Amino acid sequence: MSHEPHIYFDEVNERQGMFHRRTVLLGGFAGLGLAALGFRLSQLQLVETGRYQTLSKSNQFNFRLVPPPRGRILDREGVEIASNRPEFRILLQRDVVEDVDAAIDNVAALIPISDAKRRQITRDIAQTPRSSPVAIATDLTWDEFSRINVRMPELPGITAEMGEARFYPFPGAFSHVIGYVSRVSAKDIEATGEDPPPLLLHPGFRIGKQGVEKSLDLQLRGKPGGHKVEVDSVGRVIREDPAGDIQATPGDTIKLTLDADIQNRAMDVMGMESGAAVMIDCRNGDILCLASNPSFDANAFVKGVPGDVYADMVKYERKPLFNKALTANYAPGSTYKTMVTLAALEHGYDPKTVHVCNRSWSMGNHTWHCDQVHGACDMRSAIKKSCDVYFFATAMAIGPDRIAEVARRFGLGETFDIGIPGQKPGIVPDTEWKRTHVPHDPKWHPGDTPSIGIGQGFVSVNALQLATMCARIANGGTALQPRLIHSVGDEVRPSGADAPRLGISPEHIDFLRSAMNGVVNEPGGTAFGSGACKLDLGPVVMAGKSGTAQAHTYAVGSHGIHGSHGQWVQRDHAWFIAYAPSDAPRYAVAVLVEHGGFGAETSAPKAREIMKIALLKDPEVRARIEQPLDRPPQPQQPAANQIAPEVDPNPVPSPTPDANVETTT
Amino acid sequence: MTSSAITRPGERERLSSKLKQIDWTFTVLLCIIAALGTAMLYSVAPLAWHPWAAKHLMRFCLCLALMLALTLLNLRIWLTLAYPIYGAGFFLLLAVMAVGHTSLGAKRWLQFGPIQIQPSEIMKIGLVLALARFYHGVSAKDARWSWKLLFPAGMIALPMLLIAKQPDLGTALLIGFTGAAMMFLAGLDWRALAAGVVGVVVAVPVFVKFIMKGYQRDRVLTFLSPEDDPSGSGYHILQSKIALGSGGLLGKGYGLGTQSQLNFLPEKHTDFIFATFAEQFGFVGCTVLLLLYGAIIFMALRTAMRSHSHFGRLAAGGVTATFAFYILVNASMVMGMAPVVGVPMPLLSYGGTEVLTVMIGFALVQAVRVHRYAEVTSGKGMLV
């Protein structure tokens, strides 16, 4: 070194020593720091790792709700009357999409979205919570669906999904019974309380709105499943994990007692008429037919019916939205004479008693009219000819309370537990009823009674009640209960078969049944002359009773409007009740044609056609029909005749030509 | 014996002697950490070289070559360049104030054609060199407590203020800590140290309340209670803790880190890469990584203690303190023990500038080792 040292050695050593001590300290600090990090790591990764693993999994995995397939609804033979079909739809994930309008525009560029649909989407978005997706297009064709699917990567927050939609194979026939499903309304969600089940918020979910779909909605729904997906931080699905899926549990299959063939036939024969037809199996109470006409296409309600179309349905005078089998309560007319008859017989009235019908009957200073001159009638022929005068007198003889008591035993004035809502009980009037229900005139006047005798006045019933009444008469007087729901899932609802007796003497029932047989099958019977009730089924015949109910209070003496004349709304309601076979009843039917005129003319042929299907579908009845007639012995080859009648070298008339014709139609 | 070779002035200047003196174990440790970083960046791409892993590896290799080259540079030259580098850094910091490139509301870069220069990075090395050079010529007594200490205090405070003004709080703190660590190593009096610590403790709340920008204050407040705002500012810390914690003892396995790969972890490739690592390799992996860092710190400090020149000691010590500070702050932040400040994990995080700075720093450490017996002039003059 050329120059004087600037710093002396001892100082150099002191600096070095200080540096060494301080460096050791610094290293110590760093080591402590690293140790602290290690400690913290052990806390996070060893002690609390369970908690963080759970958080990580809930970050990573999501369960997308999978709506369960809605339970099917079957008829008694297993024919589907409500099922599900695949549906393609486009959903919008609200929690991913910021600019909803832009997202809808992007979709609208590929598939048409109407302005009305857009308004609905906006409403839906406002009503549903952010976390649940909103359907922006439903019921797409495969073509439209694939157009969206291909462009999926460019459409963030849009998902294409294949779901199921409700489908009713018989569009109108069952609408009133099984109802329909429809979009979940805000009211439906409110009804579930604070915490609506997520299934209700799913855009594909439909809730039952009427009939069976409504009353058994919970059973039909099933349990939603979960589709396990792995998502990234913005909710995009990265991977699907089929192994982690929770399977959806399909809703219960519901089997009804209805028969699709009978129901469809009933709808056919009703044609343009407004009315209802109810058929009950006399042995077990199963309702085979519960038709109301005109009807509506339940499928349209699944998609949503436009407001104006709905308004038209509400306004239409033949009321397609009402289930007339349960709600249309009218005076039973002459069908009520069956009840008057039984009440009279039960109270010792002699059926041999004769009244003479001169077309009018007077009591005090009031006169009641019959529709024609029947002359002298005993009870049986009065039923057969439906003579009103006879029943004015009979009703007066026994009084309203006895009639009402019997009528109630047969199910009139009652609502039955058939599993769907909407029955109207109607009125079976007696003195007690008038006292409690007619405040301005609580006293029963003798003049109130004659009308009751012919099923007019205060009396009102619905088609289900009359069918039940008819079935109870037909089965010899047991209190059989109508049943509509055969089974829900595996649980079979109790049959109405083992019912107690009504306490009516079998002799009296037999008398009534004989008279009802006369109505149809004897000359002079109201339903005989026209052939309206001729089944053409060999030995199997029908028995019945017609009824014509005043729809409008027409002026005294203006008989012109009576029956099927005049304006539709002024015409009488036509009833017909029937059962068959007459000698061993199996099926009972009640047909109502609103403003149909005379029951025997309008309703009886419809009852016949409905009955025919039921009888021909019944193998035992069919065996009876196909029995060879009592003829001189011939070489019997009924089987060969049936299979190949045209190649028979020695043709013999088919024993039951009508039956064969019917079954092939 | 090699150490005897470099004690002889003639032989120690030979390239072969110098190459033998390079701490190859140390170099291999750096390579291992950089390789782990590359593997992490590959895994979160996910499982692709693009966009991070390949670049990271390439940059590291270039920086490694640069480090080895700079290692051969005689300490005298480092000493000579100390003040000029510091001065250039300071000038560029001023330039950044004037014409700097604004990004995310902060002026940090200068753009020279295709090259971005971040003067605060130059200052990190410059400050270490300048302080080492200053203390090289100061007696032990003066280093403990004298008016001369105003020079280092100023040398630290001025760039710190300029950087804080950018604003880049993380780097400003780092500069402050580096300076404080070097004054400590040089032998600052305990009482002065204690006073400094007390001063900082008092100043911080005042600083947070009145001087910090909105987002900076948010970060600090979020750090204090991250669960208050799990989807906002607290989201980063919470997701990072989930990534760490869910790793468990052995981790989820390489390439199977759901937090990082599904983007729940923010900044998974830069500031939060330690969480990415922890998720995949668990407690065992993290312990190994921290031991690696610990070994580097230990070896660098040992190098500092073996240097025969005071400049060498302080330069190596200063670089090591900075490096250790990086690691502790980054890991604490990732574990939710410190506020979110933009401090990367050295050699693991993606980012060219940081790798370059760290590798130049280690070049200085290696140069101190290779030239530990070299005579370094007292340095009275400005340049020599």
PDB file of N, CA, C and O in Angstrom, chain A residues 30, chain B residues 169-178 181 297 318-332 341 343-346:
ATOM      1  N   ALA A  30     -33.660 -14.366  10.434  1.00  0.00           N
ATOM      2  CA  ALA A  30     -34.192 -15.031   9.234  1.00  0.00           C
ATOM      3  C   ALA A  30     -34.640 -16.444   9.586  1.00  0.00           C
ATOM      4  O   ALA A  30     -35.717 -16.887   9.169  1.00  0.00           O
TER       5      ALA A  30
ATOM      6  N   LEU B 169     -45.643   0.795  -2.621  1.00  0.00           N
ATOM      7  CA  LEU B 169     -45.363   0.687  -1.186  1.00  0.00           C
ATOM      8  C   LEU B 169     -44.468  -0.503  -0.871  1.00  0.00           C
ATOM      9  O   LEU B 169     -43.559  -0.414  -0.048  1.00  0.00           O
ATOM     10  N   GLY B 170     -44.721  -1.610  -1.547  1.00  0.00           N
ATOM     11  CA  GLY B 170     -43.964  -2.828  -1.272  1.00  0.00           C
ATOM     12  C   GLY B 170     -42.474  -2.602  -1.485  1.00  0.00           C
ATOM     13  O   GLY B 170     -41.657  -2.909  -0.604  1.00  0.00           O
ATOM     14  N   THR B 171     -42.127  -2.060  -2.655  1.00  0.00           N
ATOM     15  CA  THR B 171     -40.706  -1.828  -2.947  1.00  0.00           C
ATOM     16  C   THR B 171     -40.114  -0.777  -2.014  1.00  0.00           C
ATOM     17  O   THR B 171     -38.970  -0.891  -1.577  1.00  0.00           O
ATOM     18  N   ALA B 172     -40.892   0.257  -1.695  1.00  0.00           N
ATOM     19  CA  ALA B 172     -40.392   1.288  -0.777  1.00  0.00           C
ATOM     20  C   ALA B 172     -40.037   0.667   0.570  1.00  0.00           C
ATOM     21  O   ALA B 172     -38.976   0.952   1.143  1.00  0.00           O
ATOM     22  N   LEU B 173     -40.915  -0.182   1.051  1.00  0.00           N
ATOM     23  CA  LEU B 173     -40.648  -0.861   2.322  1.00  0.00           C
ATOM     24  C   LEU B 173     -39.385  -1.710   2.210  1.00  0.00           C
ATOM     25  O   LEU B 173     -38.553  -1.757   3.122  1.00  0.00           O
ATOM     26  N   LEU B 174     -39.268  -2.382   1.068  1.00  0.00           N
ATOM     27  CA  LEU B 174     -38.130  -3.251   0.841  1.00  0.00           C
ATOM     28  C   LEU B 174     -36.823  -2.456   0.868  1.00  0.00           C
ATOM     29  O   LEU B 174     -35.845  -2.837   1.511  1.00  0.00           O
ATOM     30  N   ILE B 175     -36.843  -1.299   0.180  1.00  0.00           N
ATOM     31  CA  ILE B 175     -35.667  -0.424   0.160  1.00  0.00           C
ATOM     32  C   ILE B 175     -35.339   0.021   1.581  1.00  0.00           C
ATOM     33  O   ILE B 175     -34.189  -0.027   2.047  1.00  0.00           O
ATOM     34  N   GLY B 176     -36.389   0.413   2.308  1.00  0.00           N
ATOM     35  CA  GLY B 176     -36.196   0.857   3.685  1.00  0.00           C
ATOM     36  C   GLY B 176     -35.608  -0.249   4.538  1.00  0.00           C
ATOM     37  O   GLY B 176     -34.648  -0.044   5.301  1.00  0.00           O
ATOM     38  N   PHE B 177     -36.166  -1.441   4.364  1.00  0.00           N
ATOM     39  CA  PHE B 177     -35.675  -2.548   5.180  1.00  0.00           C
ATOM     40  C   PHE B 177     -34.231  -2.881   4.819  1.00  0.00           C
ATOM     41  O   PHE B 177     -33.394  -3.119   5.700  1.00  0.00           O
ATOM     42  N   THR B 178     -33.920  -2.911   3.510  1.00  0.00           N
ATOM     43  CA  THR B 178     -32.551  -3.218   3.089  1.00  0.00           C
ATOM     44  C   THR B 178     -31.554  -2.247   3.728  1.00  0.00           C
ATOM     45  O   THR B 178     -30.528  -2.646   4.290  1.00  0.00           O
ATOM     46  N   ALA B 181     -31.270  -2.870   7.409  1.00  0.00           N
ATOM     47  CA  ALA B 181     -30.517  -4.090   7.682  1.00  0.00           C
ATOM     48  C   ALA B 181     -29.025  -3.849   7.520  1.00  0.00           C
ATOM     49  O   ALA B 181     -28.204  -4.339   8.310  1.00  0.00           O
ATOM     50  N   ILE B 297     -29.946 -18.624   2.168  1.00  0.00           N
ATOM     51  CA  ILE B 297     -29.653 -17.511   3.075  1.00  0.00           C
ATOM     52  C   ILE B 297     -28.409 -17.832   3.906  1.00  0.00           C
ATOM     53  O   ILE B 297     -27.495 -17.018   4.044  1.00  0.00           O
ATOM     54  N   GLY B 318     -26.137  -7.382   2.643  1.00  0.00           N
ATOM     55  CA  GLY B 318     -27.294  -6.573   2.223  1.00  0.00           C
ATOM     56  C   GLY B 318     -28.161  -7.334   1.235  1.00  0.00           C
ATOM     57  O   GLY B 318     -29.398  -7.358   1.350  1.00  0.00           O
ATOM     58  N   VAL B 319     -27.520  -7.969   0.244  1.00  0.00           N
ATOM     59  CA  VAL B 319     -28.280  -8.742  -0.742  1.00  0.00           C
ATOM     60  C   VAL B 319     -29.062  -9.851  -0.042  1.00  0.00           C
ATOM     61  O   VAL B 319     -30.252 -10.069  -0.298  1.00  0.00           O
ATOM     62  N   THR B 320     -28.372 -10.519   0.894  1.00  0.00           N
ATOM     63  CA  THR B 320     -29.024 -11.643   1.576  1.00  0.00           C
ATOM     64  C   THR B 320     -30.209 -11.161   2.412  1.00  0.00           C
ATOM     65  O   THR B 320     -31.274 -11.793   2.427  1.00  0.00           O
ATOM     66  N   ALA B 321     -30.032 -10.045   3.081  1.00  0.00           N
ATOM     67  CA  ALA B 321     -31.135  -9.508   3.900  1.00  0.00           C
ATOM     68  C   ALA B 321     -32.329  -9.189   3.018  1.00  0.00           C
ATOM     69  O   ALA B 321     -33.479  -9.500   3.364  1.00  0.00           O
ATOM     70  N   THR B 322     -32.075  -8.593   1.856  1.00  0.00           N
ATOM     71  CA  THR B 322     -33.171  -8.276   0.930  1.00  0.00           C
ATOM     72  C   THR B 322     -33.906  -9.540   0.503  1.00  0.00           C
ATOM     73  O   THR B 322     -35.140  -9.623   0.514  1.00  0.00           O
ATOM     74  N   PHE B 323     -33.090 -10.537   0.137  1.00  0.00           N
ATOM     75  CA  PHE B 323     -33.641 -11.810  -0.314  1.00  0.00           C
ATOM     76  C   PHE B 323     -34.511 -12.449   0.770  1.00  0.00           C
ATOM     77  O   PHE B 323     -35.649 -12.873   0.521  1.00  0.00           O
ATOM     78  N   ALA B 324     -33.971 -12.446   2.006  1.00  0.00           N
ATOM     79  CA  ALA B 324     -34.722 -13.048   3.114  1.00  0.00           C
ATOM     80  C   ALA B 324     -36.011 -12.280   3.361  1.00  0.00           C
ATOM     81  O   ALA B 324     -37.069 -12.868   3.631  1.00  0.00           O
ATOM     82  N   PHE B 325     -35.923 -10.955   3.226  1.00  0.00           N
ATOM     83  CA  PHE B 325     -37.101 -10.124   3.453  1.00  0.00           C
ATOM     84  C   PHE B 325     -38.194 -10.456   2.449  1.00  0.00           C
ATOM     85  O   PHE B 325     -39.367 -10.594   2.780  1.00  0.00           O
ATOM     86  N   TYR B 326     -37.789 -10.607   1.169  1.00  0.00           N
ATOM     87  CA  TYR B 326     -38.723 -11.025   0.121  1.00  0.00           C
ATOM     88  C   TYR B 326     -39.481 -12.271   0.543  1.00  0.00           C
ATOM     89  O   TYR B 326     -40.706 -12.346   0.484  1.00  0.00           O
ATOM     90  N   ILE B 327     -38.719 -13.264   0.934  1.00  0.00           N
ATOM     91  CA  ILE B 327     -39.324 -14.562   1.240  1.00  0.00           C
ATOM     92  C   ILE B 327     -40.288 -14.453   2.412  1.00  0.00           C
ATOM     93  O   ILE B 327     -41.419 -14.926   2.356  1.00  0.00           O
ATOM     94  N   LEU B 328     -39.825 -13.789   3.479  1.00  0.00           N
ATOM     95  CA  LEU B 328     -40.665 -13.709   4.669  1.00  0.00           C
ATOM     96  C   LEU B 328     -41.936 -12.920   4.389  1.00  0.00           C
ATOM     97  O   LEU B 328     -43.028 -13.326   4.790  1.00  0.00           O
ATOM     98  N   VAL B 329     -41.813 -11.810   3.676  1.00  0.00           N
ATOM     99  CA  VAL B 329     -43.000 -10.986   3.421  1.00  0.00           C
ATOM    100  C   VAL B 329     -43.967 -11.724   2.500  1.00  0.00           C
ATOM    101  O   VAL B 329     -45.170 -11.788   2.763  1.00  0.00           O
ATOM    102  N   ASN B 330     -43.439 -12.318   1.421  1.00  0.00           N
ATOM    103  CA  ASN B 330     -44.329 -13.012   0.491  1.00  0.00           C
ATOM    104  C   ASN B 330     -45.054 -14.168   1.167  1.00  0.00           C
ATOM    105  O   ASN B 330     -46.277 -14.303   1.062  1.00  0.00           O
ATOM    106  N   ALA B 331     -44.304 -14.986   1.896  1.00  0.00           N
ATOM    107  CA  ALA B 331     -44.923 -16.149   2.529  1.00  0.00           C
ATOM    108  C   ALA B 331     -45.934 -15.718   3.592  1.00  0.00           C
ATOM    109  O   ALA B 331     -47.015 -16.293   3.699  1.00  0.00           O
ATOM    110  N   SER B 332     -45.594 -14.668   4.349  1.00  0.00           N
ATOM    111  CA  SER B 332     -46.529 -14.189   5.371  1.00  0.00           C
ATOM    112  C   SER B 332     -47.806 -13.710   4.720  1.00  0.00           C
ATOM    113  O   SER B 332     -48.918 -13.982   5.199  1.00  0.00           O
ATOM    114  N   VAL B 341     -49.154  -7.069  -0.240  1.00  0.00           N
ATOM    115  CA  VAL B 341     -48.305  -6.087  -0.920  1.00  0.00           C
ATOM    116  C   VAL B 341     -47.654  -6.824  -2.071  1.00  0.00           C
ATOM    117  O   VAL B 341     -47.417  -8.022  -1.994  1.00  0.00           O
ATOM    118  N   VAL B 343     -45.188  -8.185  -3.382  1.00  0.00           N
ATOM    119  CA  VAL B 343     -43.823  -8.711  -3.252  1.00  0.00           C
ATOM    120  C   VAL B 343     -43.810 -10.142  -3.765  1.00  0.00           C
ATOM    121  O   VAL B 343     -44.545 -10.984  -3.262  1.00  0.00           O
ATOM    122  N   PRO B 344     -43.001 -10.422  -4.781  1.00  0.00           N
ATOM    123  CA  PRO B 344     -42.995 -11.775  -5.337  1.00  0.00           C
ATOM    124  C   PRO B 344     -42.136 -12.728  -4.517  1.00  0.00           C
ATOM    125  O   PRO B 344     -41.357 -12.310  -3.666  1.00  0.00           O
ATOM    126  N   MET B 345     -42.309 -14.014  -4.759  1.00  0.00           N
ATOM    127  CA  MET B 345     -41.461 -15.029  -4.147  1.00  0.00           C
ATOM    128  C   MET B 345     -40.247 -15.191  -5.062  1.00  0.00           C
ATOM    129  O   MET B 345     -40.404 -15.585  -6.215  1.00  0.00           O
ATOM    130  N   PRO B 346     -39.042 -14.912  -4.578  1.00  0.00           N
ATOM    131  CA  PRO B 346     -37.891 -14.885  -5.483  1.00  0.00           C
ATOM    132  C   PRO B 346     -37.694 -16.217  -6.206  1.00  0.00           C
ATOM    133  O   PRO B 346     -37.767 -17.280  -5.591  1.00  0.00           O
TER     134      PRO B 346
END
